[in-house]
XYZ file of C-alpha atoms in Angstrom:
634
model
C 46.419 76.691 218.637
C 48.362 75.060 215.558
C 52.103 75.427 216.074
C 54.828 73.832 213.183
C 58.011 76.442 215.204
C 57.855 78.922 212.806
C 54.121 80.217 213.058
C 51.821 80.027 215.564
C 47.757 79.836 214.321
C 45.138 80.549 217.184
C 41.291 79.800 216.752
C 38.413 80.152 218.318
C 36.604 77.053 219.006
C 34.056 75.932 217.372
C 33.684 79.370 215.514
C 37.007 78.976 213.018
C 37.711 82.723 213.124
C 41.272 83.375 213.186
C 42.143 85.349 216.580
C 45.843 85.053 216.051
C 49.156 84.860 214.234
C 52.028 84.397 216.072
C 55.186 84.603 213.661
C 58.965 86.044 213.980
C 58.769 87.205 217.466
C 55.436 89.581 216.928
C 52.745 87.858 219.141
C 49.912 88.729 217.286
C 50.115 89.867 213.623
C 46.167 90.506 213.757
C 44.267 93.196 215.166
C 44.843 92.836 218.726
C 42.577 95.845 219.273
C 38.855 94.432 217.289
C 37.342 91.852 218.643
C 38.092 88.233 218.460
C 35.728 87.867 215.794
C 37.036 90.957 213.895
C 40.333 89.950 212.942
C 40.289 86.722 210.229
C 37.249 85.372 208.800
C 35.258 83.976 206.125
C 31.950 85.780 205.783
C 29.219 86.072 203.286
C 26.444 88.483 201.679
C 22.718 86.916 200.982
C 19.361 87.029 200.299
C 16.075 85.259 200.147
C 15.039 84.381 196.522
C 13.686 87.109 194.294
C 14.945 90.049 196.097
C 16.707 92.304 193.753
C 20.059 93.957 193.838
C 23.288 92.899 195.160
C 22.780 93.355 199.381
C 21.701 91.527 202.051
C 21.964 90.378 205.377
C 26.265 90.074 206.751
C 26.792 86.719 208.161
C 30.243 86.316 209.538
C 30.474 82.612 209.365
C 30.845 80.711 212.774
C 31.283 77.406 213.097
C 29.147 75.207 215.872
C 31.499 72.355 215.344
C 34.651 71.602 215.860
C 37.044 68.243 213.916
C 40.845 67.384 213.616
C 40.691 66.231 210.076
C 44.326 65.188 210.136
C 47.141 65.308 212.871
C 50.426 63.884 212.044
C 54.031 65.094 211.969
C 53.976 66.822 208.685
C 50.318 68.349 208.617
C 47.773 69.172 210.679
C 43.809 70.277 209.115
C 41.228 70.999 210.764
C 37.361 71.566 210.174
C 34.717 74.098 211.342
C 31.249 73.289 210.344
C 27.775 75.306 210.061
C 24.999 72.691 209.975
C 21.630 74.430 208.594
C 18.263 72.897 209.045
C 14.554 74.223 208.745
C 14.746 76.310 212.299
C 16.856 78.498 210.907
C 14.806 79.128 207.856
C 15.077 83.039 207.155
C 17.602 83.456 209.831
C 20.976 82.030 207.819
C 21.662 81.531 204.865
C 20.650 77.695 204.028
C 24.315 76.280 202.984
C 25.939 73.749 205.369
C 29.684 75.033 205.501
C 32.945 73.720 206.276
C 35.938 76.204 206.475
C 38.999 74.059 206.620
C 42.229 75.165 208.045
C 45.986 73.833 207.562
C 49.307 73.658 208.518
C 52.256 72.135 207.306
C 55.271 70.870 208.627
C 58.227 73.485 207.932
C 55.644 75.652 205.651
C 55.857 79.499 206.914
C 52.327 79.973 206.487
C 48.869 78.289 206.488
C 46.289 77.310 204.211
C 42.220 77.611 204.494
C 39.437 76.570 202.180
C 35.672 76.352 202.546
C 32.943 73.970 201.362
C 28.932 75.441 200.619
C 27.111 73.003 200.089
C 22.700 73.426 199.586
C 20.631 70.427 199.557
C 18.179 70.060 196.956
C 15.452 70.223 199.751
C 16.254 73.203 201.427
C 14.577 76.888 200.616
C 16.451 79.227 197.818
C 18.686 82.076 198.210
C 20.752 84.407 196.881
C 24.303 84.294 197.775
C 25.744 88.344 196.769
C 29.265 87.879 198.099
C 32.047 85.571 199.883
C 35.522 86.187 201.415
C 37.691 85.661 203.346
C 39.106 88.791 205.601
C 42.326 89.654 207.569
C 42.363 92.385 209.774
C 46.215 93.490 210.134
C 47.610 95.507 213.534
C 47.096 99.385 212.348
C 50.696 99.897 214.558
C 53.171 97.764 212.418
C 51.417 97.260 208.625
C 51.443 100.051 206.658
C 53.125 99.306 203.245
C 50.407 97.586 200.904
C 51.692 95.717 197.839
C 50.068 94.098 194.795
C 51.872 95.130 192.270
C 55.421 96.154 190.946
C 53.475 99.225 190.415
C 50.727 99.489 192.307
C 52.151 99.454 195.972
C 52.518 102.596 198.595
C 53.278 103.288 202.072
C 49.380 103.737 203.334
C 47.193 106.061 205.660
C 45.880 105.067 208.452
C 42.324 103.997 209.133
C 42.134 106.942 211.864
C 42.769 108.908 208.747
C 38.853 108.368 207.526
C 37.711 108.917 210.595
C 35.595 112.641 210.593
C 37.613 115.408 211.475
C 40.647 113.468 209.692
C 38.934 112.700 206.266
C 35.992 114.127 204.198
C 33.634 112.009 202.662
C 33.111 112.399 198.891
C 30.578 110.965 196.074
C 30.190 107.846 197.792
C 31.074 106.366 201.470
C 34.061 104.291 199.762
C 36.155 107.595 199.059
C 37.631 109.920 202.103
C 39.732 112.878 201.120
C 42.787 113.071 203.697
C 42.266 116.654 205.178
C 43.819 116.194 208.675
C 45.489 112.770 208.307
C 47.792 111.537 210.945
C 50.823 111.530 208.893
C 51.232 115.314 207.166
C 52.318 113.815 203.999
C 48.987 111.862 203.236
C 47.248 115.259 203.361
C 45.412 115.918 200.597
C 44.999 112.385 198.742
C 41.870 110.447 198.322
C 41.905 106.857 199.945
C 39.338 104.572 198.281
C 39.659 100.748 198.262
C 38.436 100.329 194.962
C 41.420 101.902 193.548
C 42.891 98.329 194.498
C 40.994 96.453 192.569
C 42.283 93.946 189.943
C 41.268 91.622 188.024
C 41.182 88.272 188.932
C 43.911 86.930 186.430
C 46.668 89.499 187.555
C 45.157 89.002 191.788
C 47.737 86.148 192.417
C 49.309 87.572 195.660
C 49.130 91.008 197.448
C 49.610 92.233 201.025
C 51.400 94.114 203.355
C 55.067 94.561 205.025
C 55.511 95.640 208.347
C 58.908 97.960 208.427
C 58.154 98.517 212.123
C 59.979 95.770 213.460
C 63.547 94.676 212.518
C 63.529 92.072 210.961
C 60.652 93.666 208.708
C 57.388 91.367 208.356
C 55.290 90.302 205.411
C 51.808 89.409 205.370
C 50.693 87.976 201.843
C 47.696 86.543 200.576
C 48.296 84.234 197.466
C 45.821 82.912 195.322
C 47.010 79.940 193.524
C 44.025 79.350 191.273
C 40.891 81.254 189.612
C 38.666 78.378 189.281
C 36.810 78.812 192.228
C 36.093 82.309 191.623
C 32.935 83.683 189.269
C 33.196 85.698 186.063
C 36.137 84.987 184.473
C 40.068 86.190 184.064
C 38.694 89.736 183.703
C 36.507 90.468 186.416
C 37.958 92.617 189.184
C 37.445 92.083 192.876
C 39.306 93.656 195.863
C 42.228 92.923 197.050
C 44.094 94.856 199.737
C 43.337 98.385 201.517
C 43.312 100.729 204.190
C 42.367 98.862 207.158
C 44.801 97.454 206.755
C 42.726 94.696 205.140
C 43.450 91.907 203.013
C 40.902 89.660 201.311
C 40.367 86.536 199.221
C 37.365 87.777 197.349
C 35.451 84.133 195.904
C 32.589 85.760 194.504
C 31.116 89.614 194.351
C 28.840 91.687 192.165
C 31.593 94.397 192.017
C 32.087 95.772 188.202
C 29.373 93.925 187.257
C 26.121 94.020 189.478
C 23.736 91.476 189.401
C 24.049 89.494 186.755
C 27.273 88.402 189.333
C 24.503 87.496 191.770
C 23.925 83.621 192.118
C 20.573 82.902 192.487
C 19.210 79.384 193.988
C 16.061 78.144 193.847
C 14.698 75.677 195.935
C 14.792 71.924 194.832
C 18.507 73.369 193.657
C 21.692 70.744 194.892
C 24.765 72.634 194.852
C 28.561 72.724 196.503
C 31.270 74.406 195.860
C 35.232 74.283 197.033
C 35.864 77.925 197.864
C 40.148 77.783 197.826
C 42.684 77.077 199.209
C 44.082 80.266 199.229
C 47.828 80.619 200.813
C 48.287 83.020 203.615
C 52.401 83.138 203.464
C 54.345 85.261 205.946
C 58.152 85.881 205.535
C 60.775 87.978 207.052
C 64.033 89.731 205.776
C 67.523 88.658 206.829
C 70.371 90.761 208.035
C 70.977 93.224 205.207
C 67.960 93.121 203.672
C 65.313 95.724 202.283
C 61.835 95.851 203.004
C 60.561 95.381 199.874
C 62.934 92.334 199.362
C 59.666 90.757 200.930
C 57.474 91.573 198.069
C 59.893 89.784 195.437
C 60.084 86.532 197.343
C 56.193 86.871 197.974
C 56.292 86.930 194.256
C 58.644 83.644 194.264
C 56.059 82.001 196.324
C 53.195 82.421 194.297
C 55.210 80.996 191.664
C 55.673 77.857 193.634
C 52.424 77.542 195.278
C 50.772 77.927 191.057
C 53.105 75.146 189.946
C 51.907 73.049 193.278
C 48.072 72.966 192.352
C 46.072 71.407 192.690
C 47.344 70.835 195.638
C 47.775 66.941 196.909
C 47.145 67.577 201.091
C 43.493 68.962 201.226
C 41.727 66.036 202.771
C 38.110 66.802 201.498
C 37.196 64.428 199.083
C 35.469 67.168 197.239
C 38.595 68.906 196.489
C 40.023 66.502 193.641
C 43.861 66.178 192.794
C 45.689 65.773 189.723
C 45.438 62.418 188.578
C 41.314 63.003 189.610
C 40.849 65.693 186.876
C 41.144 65.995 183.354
C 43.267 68.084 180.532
C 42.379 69.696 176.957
C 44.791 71.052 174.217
C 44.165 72.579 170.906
C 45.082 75.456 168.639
C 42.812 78.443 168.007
C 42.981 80.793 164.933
C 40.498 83.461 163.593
C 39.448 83.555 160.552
C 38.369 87.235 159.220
C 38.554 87.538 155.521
C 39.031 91.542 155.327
C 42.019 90.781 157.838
C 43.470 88.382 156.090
C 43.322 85.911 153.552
C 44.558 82.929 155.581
C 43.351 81.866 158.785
C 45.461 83.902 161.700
C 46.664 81.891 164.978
C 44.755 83.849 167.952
C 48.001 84.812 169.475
C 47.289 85.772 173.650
C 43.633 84.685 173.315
C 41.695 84.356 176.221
C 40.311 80.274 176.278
C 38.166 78.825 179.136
C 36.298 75.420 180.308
C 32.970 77.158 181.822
C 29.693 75.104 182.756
C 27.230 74.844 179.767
C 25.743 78.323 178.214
C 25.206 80.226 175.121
C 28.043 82.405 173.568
C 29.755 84.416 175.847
C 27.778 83.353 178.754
C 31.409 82.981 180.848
C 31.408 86.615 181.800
C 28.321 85.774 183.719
C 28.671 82.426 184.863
C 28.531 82.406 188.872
C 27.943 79.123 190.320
C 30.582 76.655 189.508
C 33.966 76.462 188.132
C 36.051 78.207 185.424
C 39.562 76.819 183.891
C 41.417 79.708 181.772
C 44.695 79.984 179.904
C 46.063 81.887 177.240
C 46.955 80.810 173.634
C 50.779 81.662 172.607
C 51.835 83.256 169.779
C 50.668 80.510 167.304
C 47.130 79.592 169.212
C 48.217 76.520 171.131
C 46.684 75.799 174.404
C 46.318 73.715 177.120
C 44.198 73.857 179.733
C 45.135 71.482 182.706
C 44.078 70.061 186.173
C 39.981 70.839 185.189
C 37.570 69.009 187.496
C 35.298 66.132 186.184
C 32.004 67.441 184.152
C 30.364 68.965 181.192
C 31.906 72.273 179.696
C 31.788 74.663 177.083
C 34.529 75.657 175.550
C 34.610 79.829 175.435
C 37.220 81.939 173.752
C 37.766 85.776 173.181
C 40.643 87.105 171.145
C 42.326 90.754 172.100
C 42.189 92.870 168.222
C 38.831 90.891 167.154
C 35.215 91.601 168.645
C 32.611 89.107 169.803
C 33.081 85.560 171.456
C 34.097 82.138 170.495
C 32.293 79.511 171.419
C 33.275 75.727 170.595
C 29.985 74.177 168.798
C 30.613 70.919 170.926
C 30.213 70.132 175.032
C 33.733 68.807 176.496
C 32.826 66.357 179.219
C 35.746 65.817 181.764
C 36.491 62.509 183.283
C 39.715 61.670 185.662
C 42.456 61.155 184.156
C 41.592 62.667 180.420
C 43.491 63.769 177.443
C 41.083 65.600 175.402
C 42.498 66.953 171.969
C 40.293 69.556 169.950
C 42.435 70.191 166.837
C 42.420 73.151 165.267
C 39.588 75.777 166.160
C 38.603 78.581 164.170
C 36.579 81.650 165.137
C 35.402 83.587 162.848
C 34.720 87.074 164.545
C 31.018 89.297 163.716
C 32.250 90.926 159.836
C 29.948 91.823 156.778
C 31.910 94.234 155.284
C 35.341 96.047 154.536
C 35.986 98.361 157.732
C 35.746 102.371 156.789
C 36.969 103.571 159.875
C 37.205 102.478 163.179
C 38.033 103.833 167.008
C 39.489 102.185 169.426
C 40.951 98.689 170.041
C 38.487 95.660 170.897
C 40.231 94.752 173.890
C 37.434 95.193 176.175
C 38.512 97.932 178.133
C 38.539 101.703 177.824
C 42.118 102.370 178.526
C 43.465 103.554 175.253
C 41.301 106.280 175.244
C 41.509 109.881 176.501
C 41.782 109.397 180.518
C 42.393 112.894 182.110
C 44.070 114.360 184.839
C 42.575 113.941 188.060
C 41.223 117.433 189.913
C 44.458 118.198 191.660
C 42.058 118.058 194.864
C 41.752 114.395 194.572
C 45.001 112.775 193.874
C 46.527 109.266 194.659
C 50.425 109.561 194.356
C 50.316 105.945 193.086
C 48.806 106.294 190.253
C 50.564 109.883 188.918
C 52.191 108.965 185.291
C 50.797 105.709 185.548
C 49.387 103.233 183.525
C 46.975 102.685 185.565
C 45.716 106.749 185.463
C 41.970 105.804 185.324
C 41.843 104.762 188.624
C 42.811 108.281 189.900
C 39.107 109.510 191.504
C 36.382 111.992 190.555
C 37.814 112.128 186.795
C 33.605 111.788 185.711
C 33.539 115.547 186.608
C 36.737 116.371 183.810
C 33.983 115.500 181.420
C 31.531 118.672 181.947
C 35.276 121.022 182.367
C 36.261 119.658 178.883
C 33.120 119.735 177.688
C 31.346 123.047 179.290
C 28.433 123.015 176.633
C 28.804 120.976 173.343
C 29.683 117.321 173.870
C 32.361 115.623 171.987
C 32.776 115.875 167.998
C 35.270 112.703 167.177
C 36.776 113.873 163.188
C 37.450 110.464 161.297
C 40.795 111.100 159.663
C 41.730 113.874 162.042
C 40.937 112.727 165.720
C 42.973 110.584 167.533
C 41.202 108.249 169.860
C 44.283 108.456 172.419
C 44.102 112.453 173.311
C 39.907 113.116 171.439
C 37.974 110.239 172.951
C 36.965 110.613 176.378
C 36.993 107.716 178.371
C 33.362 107.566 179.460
C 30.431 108.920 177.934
C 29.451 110.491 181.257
C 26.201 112.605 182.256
C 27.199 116.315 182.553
C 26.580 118.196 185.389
C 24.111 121.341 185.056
C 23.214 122.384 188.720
C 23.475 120.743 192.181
C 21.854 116.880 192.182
C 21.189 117.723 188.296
C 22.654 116.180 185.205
C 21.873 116.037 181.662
C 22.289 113.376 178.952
C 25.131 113.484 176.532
C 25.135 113.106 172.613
C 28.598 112.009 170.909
C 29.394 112.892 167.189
C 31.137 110.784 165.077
C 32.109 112.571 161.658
C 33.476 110.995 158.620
C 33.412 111.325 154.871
C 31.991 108.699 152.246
C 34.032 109.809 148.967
C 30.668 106.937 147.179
C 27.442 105.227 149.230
C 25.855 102.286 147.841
C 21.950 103.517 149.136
C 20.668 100.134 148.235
C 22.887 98.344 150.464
C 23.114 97.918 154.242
C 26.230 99.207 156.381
C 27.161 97.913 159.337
C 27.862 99.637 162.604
C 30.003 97.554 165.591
C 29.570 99.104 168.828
C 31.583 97.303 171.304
C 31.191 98.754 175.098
C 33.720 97.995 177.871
C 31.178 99.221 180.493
C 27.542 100.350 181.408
C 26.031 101.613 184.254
C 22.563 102.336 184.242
C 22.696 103.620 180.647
C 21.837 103.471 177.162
C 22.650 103.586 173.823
C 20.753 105.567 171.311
C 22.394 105.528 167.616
C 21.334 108.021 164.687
C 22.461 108.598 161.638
C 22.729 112.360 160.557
C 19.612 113.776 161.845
C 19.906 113.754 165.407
C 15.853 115.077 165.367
C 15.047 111.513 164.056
C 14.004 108.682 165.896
C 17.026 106.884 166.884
C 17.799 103.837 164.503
C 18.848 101.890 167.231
C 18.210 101.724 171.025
C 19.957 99.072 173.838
C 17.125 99.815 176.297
C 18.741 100.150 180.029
C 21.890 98.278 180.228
C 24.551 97.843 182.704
C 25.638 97.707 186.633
C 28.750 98.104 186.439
C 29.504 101.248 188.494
C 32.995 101.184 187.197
C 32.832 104.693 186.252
C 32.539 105.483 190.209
C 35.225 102.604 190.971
C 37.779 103.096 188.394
C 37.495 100.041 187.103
C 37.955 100.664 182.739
C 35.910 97.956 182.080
C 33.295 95.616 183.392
C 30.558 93.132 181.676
C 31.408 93.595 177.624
C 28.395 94.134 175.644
C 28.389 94.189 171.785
C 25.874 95.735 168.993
C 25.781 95.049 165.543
C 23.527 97.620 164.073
C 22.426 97.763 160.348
C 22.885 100.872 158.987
C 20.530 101.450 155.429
C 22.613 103.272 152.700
C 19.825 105.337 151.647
C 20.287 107.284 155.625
C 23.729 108.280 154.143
C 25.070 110.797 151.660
C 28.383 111.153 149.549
C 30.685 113.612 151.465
C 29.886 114.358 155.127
C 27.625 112.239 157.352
C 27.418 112.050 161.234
C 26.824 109.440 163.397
C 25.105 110.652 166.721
C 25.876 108.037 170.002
C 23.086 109.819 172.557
C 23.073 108.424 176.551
C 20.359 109.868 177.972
C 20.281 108.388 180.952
C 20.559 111.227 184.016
C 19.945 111.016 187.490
C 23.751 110.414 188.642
C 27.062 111.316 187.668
C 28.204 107.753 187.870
C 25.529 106.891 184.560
C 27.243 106.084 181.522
C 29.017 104.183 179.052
C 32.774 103.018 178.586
C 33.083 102.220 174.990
C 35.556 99.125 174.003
C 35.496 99.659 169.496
C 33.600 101.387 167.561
C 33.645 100.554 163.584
C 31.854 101.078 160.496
C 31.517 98.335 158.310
C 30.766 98.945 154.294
C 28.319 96.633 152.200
C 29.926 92.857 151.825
C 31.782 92.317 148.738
C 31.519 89.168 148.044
C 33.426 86.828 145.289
C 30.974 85.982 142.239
C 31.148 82.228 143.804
C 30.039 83.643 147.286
C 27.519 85.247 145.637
C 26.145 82.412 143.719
C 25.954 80.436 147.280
C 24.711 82.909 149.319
C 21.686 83.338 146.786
C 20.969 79.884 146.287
C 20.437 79.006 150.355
């Protein structure tokens, strides 16, 4: 037990699972009714090498040795460690691991971190998922927060329970039909309507209104460069349980490709953390939710803190140990503009060494994001010692940046890049064009939810997409023709469903779908080449087939089978972006009328589909008679 008078933290020895949290007068904030081992934990998903998919065998990590790292009066940390060797070979997964555990003098909460680490001798794996997990008491938690707007008073987990809830499409989703508490009765619960992404998943939780003074329970992240994928991918975060994680790395909205796979002869560690489990109480007076704003305050401090200075691992390096990079970024797209344009809000990263747009995928090491401002400055600070790439993606432009030149880090350095300039995928003046490249779906048509299946959060919310089952609106929309999109007279906000969905025709049956673009060439230049830019948010299990005005032809363009996403079935608007640049001969269109057919034929699930990002239709390049001259004469 680690005690610094305002918290009390109980372990289990050697196994580092959290059994207890003492705090405000409540003697146990945890789940005094799981087990011991059922309460706080790290855990993991994995695999032996070259097994596909994104399961595997459930280790809850426990520790076989027990250390006092450090024991003074103004911090206490202390080690749990996993030691693998060949005996266990198929048994565990072969990482040694070292879950770390602090406490600081006057701090009302604690810190934990983890270190993986696979020797280059050891057998491969796959490692599918790691977390850490806090079961909260079902009797005093049940306001969930992690959001201004995404927070709710919460069912029960009785209220899943058969008898109490129904089980829909998939095991995630219960519809309340005899919950405990009248006024849940009729909602869907389903935790993936809790995701977030990982740049807006800096601290969510739960307040306990039970007790006077009310009780939070927070989990704050303070940095994304331990986890996989990027600012955009989306992992859970709190819900009915209640349950609150630190998600490091998953496959969720993105399957696989989210999967790292070792091989043997591999070296690898990795700091998983710290994350910031901060508890707080109100005062005399105060509201509830009062708890969530200074939860909010905290994060704020414990961001500006890292990386933090008290971790004792030498593997988790402080400031003056890493490096910094600064530079401008501006795109240059000639149909845009004539000048080059800063990338105002751009999304720029440090990832280990790929090809363009690799980031999204990335799953083994580190990631260091920011943002540009308003004129494409940015600086990118506190990045641990190595070789990078230097990624970028700007919101209103398709495609990826990439920096032609590897940034190695050393302690201590200042690395300036100057001015950058991306110049985004363009061949042509832009006919017409659908959407907004932002990689995600949300500006298009999202529907009302069945009034069966309703989640009171998200009612005249931004968030509406993550209301569930709103797949099936499709086929109630669409009853027998699939969507016609006019150029000139559609609007993409109200005519352009959200996901190109399979449509179902009878039980356990669906049929492919076949999207019509329609727009009007007032002259075609046959002898040319258009350009068509597909950019897709999402794809599960699908594909894209393009034609051009005979839908009886062979299609001009195919993906193949793309995508595991399963956002469709998790409401998640986006997921791995995926971008086509398909040439579109003049002589396939006409003056006056032409069509554009977008076929997914994929169709053994309702959850099969595609989430569509931009969609634009480039005319021939017309190019200055000097850019003609050098383009002919390379």
């Amino acid at each position: 037990m680690i005690d610094n008078g305002l918290l009390q933290l109980t372990l289990l020895n050697p196994d580092g699972i959290v059994t207890g949290i003492r705090y405000n007068g409540i003697d146990n904030l945890l789940e005094v009714l799981n087990g011991e081992d059922n309460r706080g934990y790290w855990d993991l998903v994995w695999n032996s090498p070259g097994t596909p998919g994104t399961t595997g065998s459930f280790d809850v990590i426990k520790g076989t040795s027990f250390k006092v790292i450090v024991e003074n009066e103004d911090q206490v940390e202390v080690s749990f460690t996993r030691t693998w060797d060949s005996s266990q070979e198929g048994k565990l997964v072969p990482l040694n691991i070292d879950k770390r555990f602090i406490v600081l003098r006057g701090c009302s909460g604690f810190y934990t971190y983890a270190i993986y680490e696979h020797l280059k001798d050891w057998p491969g794996f796959n490692l599918a998922e790691t977390r850490i997990a806090f079961k909260l008491r079902k009797d005093k938690f049940h306001y969930m927060a992690m959001a201004d707007n995404r927070q709710r008073y919460m069912p029960l987990p009785d209220d899943r329970l058969s008898g109490r809830g129904q089980a829909l499409a998939y095991p995630e989703a219960v519809l309340l039909v005899n919950p405990v508490e009248p006024d849940f009765k009729g909602e869907v619960d389903d935790k993936y309507q809790y995701s977030c992404d990982n740049k807006d998943s800096q601290v969510h939780g739960w307040i306990c209104t039970t007790d006077q003074p009310a009780v939070g329970f927070w989990m704050v992240t303070p940095s994304n460069e331990f986890r996989s994928g990027g600012p955009v991918k989306q992992n859970l975060t709190s819900h009915v349980g209640p349950t609150t994680l630190a998600v490091f790395l998953s496959a969720h909205y993105t399957g696989e490709d989210l999967v790292p796979k070792f091989s043997a002869g591999e070296a690898w560690k990795k700091v998983f953390g710290p994350v910031f489990i901060y508890l707080n109480c109100t005062m005399d007076g105060d509201e509830p939710l009062s708890l969530w704003e200074d939860a909010k305050q905290q994060m704020i401090i414990e961001v500006q803190s890292w990386p933090y200075t008290f971790p004792a691992s030498d593997d988790f390096p402080k400031s003056n140990q890493r490096g910094n990079v600064n530079g401008r970024l501006l795109v240059n797209d000639r149909y845009a503009s004539d000048d080059n344009i800063p990338a105002n809000g751009a999304y720029i990263g440090l990832v280990p060494p790929g090809n363009v747009g690799s980031w999204q995928r990335e799953c083994k090491d580190y990631q260091f994001w920011t943002k540009t401002d308003i004129n494409g400055y940015f600086l990118i600070n506190d990045i641990r010692p190595g070789d990078y790439n230097l990624y970028a993606w700007v919101p209103g432009f398709i495609g990826d940046y990439q920096y032609s030149a590897a940034i190695t880090i050393t302690p201590g350095s200042e690395i300036e890049v100057g001015d950058l300039v991306y110049k985004p995928p363009r061949n042509g003046p832009t006919l017409w064009e659908i959407g907004i490249p932002d990689r995600s779906a949300a500006e298009f048509y999202v529907p009302d939810p069945n009034p069966k299946y309703i989640n009171k959060v998200y009612v005249n919310h931004p968030d509406r997409f993550r209301q569930y089952g709103l797949w099936e609106r499709y086929a109630e929309l669409y009853p027998n023709e699939d969507l016609v999109y006019t150029v000139g007279t559609s609007d993409y906000k109200k005519d352009w469903f959200f996901a190109q969905v399979t449509r179902k025709i009878d039980t356990n049956k669906y049929q492919g779908t076949t999207w019509q673009i329609r727009f009007k060439l007032d002259n075609v230049d046959q002898g040319s080449s258009y350009k068509l830019r597909v950019a897709i948010a999402s794809a599960t299990f699908s594909e894209l087939q393009v034609q051009i005005n005979d839908p009886k032809t062979n299609p001009l363009f195919s993906s193949g089978l793309i995508g595991r996403d399963n956002s469709i079935a998790r409401h998640g608007i986006h997921g791995l972006y995926w971008l086509y640049n398909v040439d579109v001969p003049g002589k396939l269109l006409v003056q006056g009328d032409n069509t554009i057919f977008l076929t997914q034929p994929r169709s053994s699930s309702p959850f099969q589909g595609i989430m569509y990002d931009y969609i634009r239709l480039e005319g021939p390049s017309k190019l200055s008679s000097n850019e003609e001259y050098m383009s002919s004469t390379l």
